Amino acid sequence: MSSQLEQFIPVLMLGAFAVIVTVGMLLLSVVLGRRGRNSRMKNIAYECGMIPIGPSNVRLSVKFYLVAMLFILFDIEVVFLYPWAVIYRELLAEPAMKNVALISMVSFLGILFAGYLYAVKKGAFDWKD
Amino acid sequence: MAPSLHFLLFSALKVVIVTVVLLTIVAYTVYVERKVCAFIQDRIGPNRTGPLGLLQPLADAVKAFLKEDFVPGHVRRAYFWLAPAIVMIPSLVTIAVIPFGSVLGREPMVLADLNIGVLFTFAVVSLGVYGIVLAGYAANSKYPFMGGIRSSAQVISYEVAMGLSVVPVFLLTGNLNLGALVEYQSGGLFGWMIFKQPLAFLIFVVAAFAETNRLPFDMPEAEQELAGGYNVEYGSIKFAMFFLAEYANMVAASAMIVTLFLGGWSLPFLGLNQPAATWFAGLIHIGVFLGKMFAVLLVFIWLRWMLPRFRYDQLMDLGWKRFVPLALANVALTAIVLWLQAP
């Protein structure tokens, strides 16, 4: 096993321990928790004491879907920036790559920003009606 | 080659100790929050359990376990059980890559010295949002649903700004590993990233507030509108787990801020900017890290009681219309400055 993969063993251990702690807490509460009586009112959705009216899955603004889509777009762009950020200084040290490193990424940022401006102008981020 | 027994053993030991310490810190952050809040509001705060109410977290935990573990009839059962676990587990795993000290003896004081460091943290932090959405969906009731949707939109919006804000930091260091980042900052006080990248620091801190659903960005909970948001239908330990996860995320965010911008375990004087040579220095480093982390945590708590809540459209405006272009400009600016400095 390479040492790079070996580095992930503690992460797996931590994950396993977190799962054990979480499941343990849930189970412990089932065992220790006192039992109460059940009633019809106890099973009704909580709306500050009012009896709920209408379906529980209220309609939500389409804006939320838009935000989710834009998030996926922009977050992927951000991930593209990381490898560039890591090797940027190395590239600058090489005379042949110096300008390429800057221009390629700044133009990428420029295109990204153009798309961003389009979304802004279309009102994708306006939450006031 | 199989990993050595020594490595496995010490990793397991560190995992258990760090998790227990984290949970203790989380419990006492809740206590400190209540005390500070009481102080700011001219009250006394918890003072019945033990001296100064110091046993309050313990009493809260016992209470959460002993309460009836009630599952209301209208919820989607499987998801209802799954949601608190999905919120809780990532909040505990986030700290895996954070160097909380230099070395103790010969053992590096970090759980996993991953070369992708900060990417791992972002990936794990993002997982938490699933739990919140799932909690809102599972409860099958209006307040939790609204809270869950609001929260997810808010968290993912600020994740973009957060991800962009740290790119300049890594332009400077050329390494995603957080241990290397701390060493880069250990040169002196002005080597700290907060002085080299103040704009990135500002954006990151505000985004961290939004990511952890803290005031002034606590729309998902907004007691006055949603009576608590996505966790309304939860009780007993399941509610406590949402609560714990929120504070664990806060602790992890503070640890990230300290590591990224405030020099991690290093201090620029007393020769504490080098990896520790002795056990004593190693312990001091851990102390320095925890001290800085508590200072940031205190700011988190303090601001909560000082600022009013944003409106939702203001929140989205700030995230998308202010921070995203600012962070992009910061990336481009840093890249150009580095280019000009290059020989």
Coordinates of C-alpha atoms in Angstrom, one line a residue:
Chain A
M1 CA 0.0 0.0 0.0
S2 CA 1.4 3.4 -0.9
S3 CA 1.9 5.9 1.8
Q4 CA -0.5 8.3 0.2
L5 CA -3.4 5.8 0.7
E6 CA -2.0 4.9 4.1
Q7 CA -2.7 8.5 5.1
F8 CA -6.4 7.9 4.7
I9 CA -6.5 5.1 7.3
P10 CA -6.9 7.5 10.2
V11 CA -9.7 9.2 8.3
L12 CA -11.5 5.9 8.0
M13 CA -10.9 5.2 11.7
L14 CA -12.3 8.6 12.6
G15 CA -15.3 8.0 10.3
A16 CA -15.9 4.6 11.9
F17 CA -15.6 6.1 15.4
A18 CA -18.0 8.9 14.5
V19 CA -20.5 6.4 13.3
I20 CA -20.1 4.3 16.5
V21 CA -20.6 7.4 18.7
T22 CA -23.6 8.5 16.7
V23 CA -25.3 5.2 16.5
G24 CA -24.5 4.5 20.2
M25 CA -26.1 7.8 21.2
L26 CA -29.3 7.0 19.2
L27 CA -29.5 3.5 20.7
L28 CA -28.7 4.6 24.2
S29 CA -31.6 7.1 24.0
V30 CA -33.9 4.3 22.9
V31 CA -32.9 2.2 25.9
L32 CA -32.8 4.9 28.5
G33 CA -35.6 7.2 27.3
R34 CA -38.7 7.0 29.3
R35 CA -41.9 5.9 27.6
G36 CA -44.8 8.3 27.4
R37 CA -48.4 7.8 26.5
N38 CA -49.3 8.2 22.9
S39 CA -52.2 10.4 21.8
R40 CA -53.7 11.7 18.7
M41 CA -52.7 15.3 19.4
K42 CA -49.1 14.3 20.2
N43 CA -48.7 12.9 16.7
I44 CA -49.9 16.1 15.0
A45 CA -47.3 18.3 13.3
Y46 CA -46.1 21.1 15.5
E47 CA -47.2 24.5 14.3
C48 CA -47.1 26.5 17.5
G49 CA -50.2 24.8 18.9
M50 CA -52.5 25.3 15.9
I51 CA -54.0 22.4 14.1
P52 CA -52.1 22.2 10.7
I53 CA -54.1 23.3 7.7
G54 CA -53.4 22.0 4.2
P55 CA -50.6 19.8 2.9
S56 CA -47.4 19.8 4.7
N57 CA -45.2 19.9 1.6
V58 CA -45.7 23.6 0.9
R59 CA -44.7 24.9 -2.5
L60 CA -41.4 26.6 -2.6
S61 CA -40.0 29.3 -4.8
V62 CA -38.3 28.2 -8.0
K63 CA -35.4 30.4 -6.9
F64 CA -34.2 27.7 -4.6
Y65 CA -33.7 25.4 -7.6
L66 CA -31.9 28.1 -9.5
V67 CA -29.5 28.7 -6.5
A68 CA -28.8 24.9 -6.5
M69 CA -28.0 24.9 -10.2
L70 CA -25.8 28.0 -10.0
F71 CA -24.1 26.4 -7.0
I72 CA -23.1 23.4 -8.9
L73 CA -21.7 25.5 -11.8
F74 CA -19.7 27.8 -9.6
D75 CA -18.5 25.2 -7.2
I76 CA -17.0 23.2 -10.0
E77 CA -15.2 26.3 -11.3
V78 CA -13.8 26.7 -7.8
V79 CA -12.5 23.2 -7.8
F80 CA -10.8 23.9 -11.1
L81 CA -9.0 26.8 -9.5
Y82 CA -7.3 24.7 -6.8
P83 CA -4.9 22.7 -8.9
W84 CA -3.9 25.8 -10.7
A85 CA -3.4 27.6 -7.4
V86 CA -1.1 24.8 -6.1
I87 CA 1.2 24.8 -9.1
Y88 CA 1.1 28.5 -9.9
R89 CA 4.3 29.5 -8.2
E90 CA 6.2 26.5 -9.8
L91 CA 5.0 27.6 -13.2
L92 CA 6.0 31.2 -12.5
A93 CA 9.5 30.0 -11.8
E94 CA 9.9 28.6 -15.3
P95 CA 10.5 31.4 -17.8
A96 CA 8.6 29.5 -20.6
M97 CA 5.5 28.9 -18.6
K98 CA 5.4 32.2 -16.7
N99 CA 2.9 34.1 -19.0
V100 CA 0.9 31.0 -19.9
A101 CA 0.2 30.3 -16.2
L102 CA -1.3 33.8 -15.7
I103 CA -3.0 34.3 -19.0
S104 CA -4.7 31.0 -19.2
M105 CA -6.2 31.3 -15.7
V106 CA -7.1 34.9 -15.9
S107 CA -8.9 34.3 -19.1
F108 CA -10.7 31.4 -17.5
L109 CA -11.7 33.7 -14.6
G110 CA -12.8 36.3 -17.2
I111 CA -15.1 33.8 -18.9
L112 CA -16.4 32.7 -15.5
F113 CA -17.1 36.3 -14.6
A114 CA -18.9 36.9 -17.8
G115 CA -21.2 34.0 -17.0
Y116 CA -21.7 35.4 -13.5
L117 CA -22.6 38.8 -14.9
Y118 CA -25.1 37.2 -17.2
A119 CA -26.7 35.5 -14.2
V120 CA -26.8 38.8 -12.3
K121 CA -28.3 40.7 -15.1
K122 CA -31.0 38.0 -15.5
G123 CA -31.9 38.5 -11.9
A124 CA -30.9 35.1 -10.7
F125 CA -29.8 36.5 -7.4
D126 CA -32.6 38.9 -6.8
W127 CA -34.8 37.7 -4.0
K128 CA -37.1 40.7 -3.9
D129 CA -40.1 40.4 -6.2
Chain B
M1 CA 4.0 -2.7 2.4
A2 CA 1.4 -2.9 5.2
P3 CA 1.2 0.1 7.5
S4 CA 3.1 -0.4 10.7
L5 CA 1.4 -1.5 13.9
H6 CA 2.8 1.6 15.6
F7 CA 1.1 3.8 13.0
L8 CA -2.2 2.1 13.4
L9 CA -2.1 2.1 17.1
F10 CA -1.2 5.7 17.5
S11 CA -3.8 6.7 14.9
A12 CA -6.5 4.9 16.8
L13 CA -5.4 6.5 20.0
K14 CA -5.4 10.0 18.5
V15 CA -8.8 9.4 16.9
V16 CA -10.4 8.5 20.2
I17 CA -8.7 11.2 22.2
V18 CA -9.4 13.9 19.6
T19 CA -13.1 12.9 19.3
V20 CA -13.5 12.9 23.1
V21 CA -11.8 16.2 23.5
L22 CA -13.8 17.7 20.6
L23 CA -17.1 16.6 22.2
T24 CA -16.0 18.0 25.6
I25 CA -15.1 21.3 23.9
V26 CA -18.5 21.3 22.2
A27 CA -20.3 20.7 25.4
Y28 CA -18.5 23.5 27.1
T29 CA -18.9 25.9 24.2
V30 CA -22.6 25.5 24.8
Y31 CA -22.0 26.3 28.4
V32 CA -19.8 29.3 27.6
E33 CA -22.4 30.5 25.1
R34 CA -25.1 30.5 27.8
K35 CA -22.8 32.2 30.3
V36 CA -21.7 34.9 27.8
C37 CA -25.3 35.4 26.6
A38 CA -26.4 35.8 30.2
F39 CA -23.6 38.3 30.9
I40 CA -24.5 40.4 27.9
Q41 CA -28.1 40.4 28.8
D42 CA -27.3 41.2 32.4
R43 CA -28.5 37.8 33.7
I44 CA -26.7 35.1 35.7
G45 CA -27.0 32.1 33.5
P46 CA -26.7 28.5 34.5
N47 CA -25.4 28.4 38.1
R48 CA -27.2 25.5 39.8
T49 CA -25.3 22.4 38.7
G50 CA -21.9 22.4 40.3
P51 CA -19.7 25.4 41.0
L52 CA -20.6 28.3 38.5
G53 CA -22.9 25.8 36.8
L54 CA -19.9 24.0 35.4
L55 CA -21.7 20.6 35.4
Q56 CA -24.5 22.0 33.2
P57 CA -23.3 20.2 30.0
L58 CA -23.4 16.9 31.9
A59 CA -26.8 17.6 33.2
D60 CA -28.0 18.5 29.7
A61 CA -26.6 15.3 28.3
V62 CA -28.3 13.2 30.9
K63 CA -31.5 15.0 30.3
A64 CA -31.3 14.5 26.6
F65 CA -30.8 10.7 27.1
L66 CA -33.6 10.3 29.6
K67 CA -36.3 12.1 27.6
E68 CA -38.8 10.1 25.7
D69 CA -37.5 9.2 22.3
F70 CA -40.7 10.1 20.5
V71 CA -41.2 9.7 16.8
P72 CA -44.3 11.7 15.7
G73 CA -46.8 9.7 13.6
H74 CA -46.7 12.0 10.5
V75 CA -42.9 11.8 9.8
R76 CA -41.1 9.7 7.3
R77 CA -39.5 7.3 9.7
A78 CA -36.4 6.0 8.1
Y79 CA -35.2 9.5 7.1
F80 CA -36.2 10.8 10.5
W81 CA -33.7 8.5 12.1
L82 CA -31.1 9.0 9.4
A83 CA -31.0 12.8 9.4
P84 CA -29.4 13.5 12.8
A85 CA -26.8 10.9 12.1
I86 CA -25.9 12.4 8.8
V87 CA -25.6 15.8 10.4
M88 CA -23.5 14.5 13.3
I89 CA -21.0 12.3 11.5
P90 CA -19.5 14.9 9.1
S91 CA -19.3 17.4 11.9
L92 CA -17.0 15.0 13.8
V93 CA -14.9 14.0 10.8
T94 CA -14.1 17.6 9.7
I95 CA -11.3 17.9 12.1
A96 CA -9.3 15.0 10.6
V97 CA -6.9 17.2 8.7
I98 CA -6.4 20.1 11.1
P99 CA -3.0 20.2 12.7
F100 CA -3.8 21.0 16.3
G101 CA -0.1 21.0 17.4
S102 CA 3.3 20.4 15.8
V103 CA 4.8 17.2 17.2
L104 CA 4.6 15.5 20.5
G105 CA 7.6 13.3 21.0
R106 CA 7.9 12.0 17.4
E107 CA 4.1 11.8 16.7
P108 CA 2.7 14.5 14.4
M109 CA -0.2 16.2 16.0
V110 CA -2.7 15.8 13.2
L111 CA -5.0 12.9 12.6
A112 CA -4.4 12.6 8.9
D113 CA -1.7 14.6 7.1
L114 CA -3.5 14.5 3.8
N115 CA -1.9 16.4 0.9
I116 CA -5.4 17.5 -0.2
G117 CA -6.0 18.9 3.2
V118 CA -8.4 21.8 2.7
L119 CA -10.3 20.1 -0.1
F120 CA -11.1 17.2 2.3
T121 CA -12.5 19.7 4.8
F122 CA -14.7 21.4 2.2
A123 CA -16.0 18.0 1.0
V124 CA -16.9 16.8 4.4
V125 CA -18.5 20.1 5.5
S126 CA -20.7 19.9 2.4
L127 CA -22.0 16.6 3.5
G128 CA -23.7 18.1 6.5
V129 CA -26.2 19.9 4.3
Y130 CA -27.7 16.6 3.3
G131 CA -28.6 15.9 6.9
I132 CA -30.3 19.3 7.2
V133 CA -32.3 18.9 4.0
L134 CA -33.2 15.4 5.0
A135 CA -34.4 16.5 8.4
G136 CA -36.6 19.1 6.8
Y137 CA -38.0 16.5 4.4
A138 CA -38.4 13.7 7.0
A139 CA -40.4 15.8 9.4
N140 CA -43.1 16.1 6.8
S141 CA -44.3 19.4 8.3
K142 CA -44.2 23.0 7.3
Y143 CA -41.7 24.7 9.6
P144 CA -39.0 22.0 9.3
F145 CA -39.5 21.9 5.5
M146 CA -39.0 25.7 5.2
G147 CA -36.1 25.6 7.5
G148 CA -34.4 22.8 5.6
I149 CA -34.8 24.5 2.3
R150 CA -33.6 27.9 3.5
S151 CA -30.7 26.3 5.2
S152 CA -29.5 24.3 2.2
A153 CA -29.8 27.3 -0.1
Q154 CA -27.8 29.4 2.3
V155 CA -25.1 26.9 3.0
I156 CA -24.5 26.1 -0.7
S157 CA -24.5 29.8 -1.6
Y158 CA -21.8 30.6 0.9
E159 CA -19.8 27.6 0.1
V160 CA -19.0 29.2 -3.3
A161 CA -17.7 32.3 -1.6
M162 CA -15.8 30.3 1.0
G163 CA -14.2 28.0 -1.6
L164 CA -13.1 31.1 -3.7
S165 CA -11.9 33.0 -0.8
V166 CA -9.1 30.6 0.1
V167 CA -7.7 30.2 -3.4
P168 CA -5.4 33.2 -2.9
V169 CA -4.1 31.6 0.2
F170 CA -3.0 28.5 -1.7
L171 CA -1.7 30.6 -4.5
L172 CA 0.8 31.9 -1.9
T173 CA 1.7 28.6 -0.3
G174 CA 1.4 26.3 -3.4
N175 CA 0.3 23.4 -1.2
L176 CA -3.1 22.3 0.0
N177 CA -1.7 20.5 3.0
L178 CA -2.6 22.4 6.2
G179 CA 0.5 21.4 8.0
A180 CA 2.6 23.0 5.2
L181 CA 0.3 26.1 5.4
V182 CA 1.0 26.5 9.2
E183 CA 4.8 26.2 8.5
Y184 CA 4.5 28.8 5.8
Q185 CA 2.9 31.2 8.3
S186 CA 5.3 30.5 11.1
G187 CA 7.9 33.0 9.9
G188 CA 6.6 35.9 12.0
L189 CA 3.5 37.8 13.0
F190 CA 3.2 39.4 9.5
G191 CA 3.6 36.0 7.9
W192 CA 0.1 35.1 9.1
M193 CA -2.4 34.9 6.3
I194 CA -4.7 37.4 8.0
F195 CA -2.1 40.1 7.2
K196 CA -1.2 38.8 3.8
Q197 CA -4.8 38.1 2.7
P198 CA -7.1 40.3 4.8
L199 CA -9.9 40.3 2.2
A200 CA -9.8 36.5 2.0
F201 CA -9.9 36.3 5.8
L202 CA -12.9 38.6 5.9
I203 CA -14.9 36.6 3.3
F204 CA -13.9 33.3 4.9
V205 CA -15.0 34.3 8.3
V206 CA -18.3 35.7 7.2
A207 CA -18.9 32.6 5.1
A208 CA -18.0 30.4 8.0
F209 CA -20.7 32.2 10.0
A210 CA -23.2 31.5 7.3
E211 CA -22.1 27.9 6.9
T212 CA -22.6 27.2 10.6
N213 CA -26.0 28.9 10.6
R214 CA -24.9 31.3 13.2
L215 CA -26.4 34.7 13.7
P216 CA -26.5 37.1 11.9
F217 CA -27.2 34.3 9.3
D218 CA -29.5 32.0 11.3
M219 CA -32.5 32.1 9.0
P220 CA -32.8 28.3 9.0
E221 CA -33.6 28.5 12.7
A222 CA -35.2 31.9 13.1
E223 CA -37.1 31.1 16.3
Q224 CA -39.5 33.9 15.7
E225 CA -40.6 32.7 12.2
L226 CA -39.9 29.0 12.1
A227 CA -39.8 28.1 15.8
G228 CA -36.4 26.4 15.3
G229 CA -36.5 25.3 11.7
Y230 CA -35.5 21.9 10.5
N231 CA -35.3 20.4 14.0
V232 CA -38.8 21.4 15.2
E233 CA -40.2 17.8 15.2
Y234 CA -37.2 16.3 16.9
G235 CA -36.9 15.6 20.6
S236 CA -34.6 13.9 23.1
I237 CA -31.1 12.9 21.9
K238 CA -32.0 13.4 18.2
F239 CA -32.5 17.1 18.9
A240 CA -29.4 17.2 21.0
M241 CA -27.4 15.7 18.1
F242 CA -28.4 18.6 15.8
F243 CA -27.4 20.9 18.5
L244 CA -24.1 19.2 19.1
A245 CA -23.4 19.1 15.3
E246 CA -24.0 22.8 15.0
Y247 CA -21.5 23.5 17.8
A248 CA -19.0 20.9 16.5
N249 CA -19.2 22.7 13.1
M250 CA -18.5 26.0 14.9
V251 CA -15.5 24.5 16.6
A252 CA -14.3 23.1 13.3
A253 CA -14.8 26.4 11.6
S254 CA -12.8 28.2 14.3
A255 CA -10.0 25.6 14.0
M256 CA -10.0 26.2 10.2
I257 CA -9.8 29.9 10.6
V258 CA -6.9 29.6 13.1
T259 CA -5.1 27.2 10.8
L260 CA -5.7 29.1 7.5
F261 CA -5.3 32.7 8.7
L262 CA -4.0 32.9 12.3
G263 CA -0.9 30.8 12.1
G264 CA -2.2 27.5 13.6
W265 CA -0.1 26.3 16.5
S266 CA 2.8 28.7 15.9
L267 CA 3.5 31.9 17.8
P268 CA 6.0 34.4 16.5
F269 CA 7.9 34.8 19.7
L270 CA 9.6 32.6 22.4
G271 CA 10.9 30.4 19.7
L272 CA 7.4 28.8 19.3
N273 CA 7.4 29.1 15.5
Q274 CA 9.4 25.9 14.9
P275 CA 8.1 22.4 15.3
A276 CA 8.5 21.4 18.9
A277 CA 11.8 19.7 19.9
T278 CA 10.7 18.7 23.4
W279 CA 7.5 17.3 24.9
F280 CA 6.9 20.5 26.8
A281 CA 7.1 22.7 23.7
G282 CA 4.7 20.2 21.9
L283 CA 2.2 20.6 24.7
I284 CA 2.6 24.4 24.6
H285 CA 1.9 24.3 20.8
I286 CA -1.4 22.4 21.5
G287 CA -2.2 25.0 24.1
V288 CA -1.5 27.9 21.7
F289 CA -3.7 26.3 19.1
L290 CA -6.6 25.7 21.6
G291 CA -6.1 29.3 22.9
K292 CA -6.5 30.8 19.5
M293 CA -9.4 28.6 18.7
F294 CA -11.2 29.6 21.9
A295 CA -10.6 33.2 21.0
V296 CA -12.3 32.8 17.6
L297 CA -15.1 30.8 19.3
L298 CA -15.7 33.6 21.7
V299 CA -16.0 36.0 18.7
F300 CA -18.6 33.6 17.2
I301 CA -20.6 33.7 20.5
W302 CA -20.1 37.4 21.1
L303 CA -21.4 38.4 17.6
R304 CA -24.5 36.3 18.1
W305 CA -25.7 38.5 20.8
M306 CA -24.6 41.8 19.2
L307 CA -26.1 41.6 15.7
P308 CA -29.6 41.4 14.4
R309 CA -30.6 38.8 11.9
F310 CA -30.3 39.5 8.1
R311 CA -33.3 39.3 5.8
Y312 CA -33.2 36.4 3.4
D313 CA -32.8 38.6 0.3
Q314 CA -30.0 40.5 2.0
L315 CA -28.2 37.3 2.9
M316 CA -28.4 36.1 -0.7
D317 CA -27.3 39.5 -2.0
L318 CA -24.3 39.5 0.3
G319 CA -23.2 36.0 -0.7
W320 CA -23.7 36.1 -4.4
K321 CA -23.5 39.8 -5.4
R322 CA -20.8 41.0 -3.0
F323 CA -18.6 38.1 -1.9
V324 CA -18.4 36.1 -5.1
P325 CA -17.1 39.0 -7.3
L326 CA -14.9 40.2 -4.4
A327 CA -13.4 36.8 -4.0
L328 CA -12.9 36.4 -7.8
A329 CA -11.1 39.8 -7.9
N330 CA -8.9 38.8 -5.0
V331 CA -7.9 35.6 -6.8
A332 CA -7.0 37.5 -10.0
L333 CA -5.3 40.3 -8.1
T334 CA -3.1 37.9 -6.1
A335 CA -2.2 36.0 -9.2
I336 CA -1.2 39.2 -11.0
V337 CA 0.9 40.4 -8.0
L338 CA 2.7 37.1 -7.9
W339 CA 3.3 37.3 -11.6
L340 CA 4.8 40.7 -11.3
Q341 CA 7.0 39.6 -8.4
A342 CA 8.3 36.6 -10.3
P343 CA 11.8 37.0 -11.7

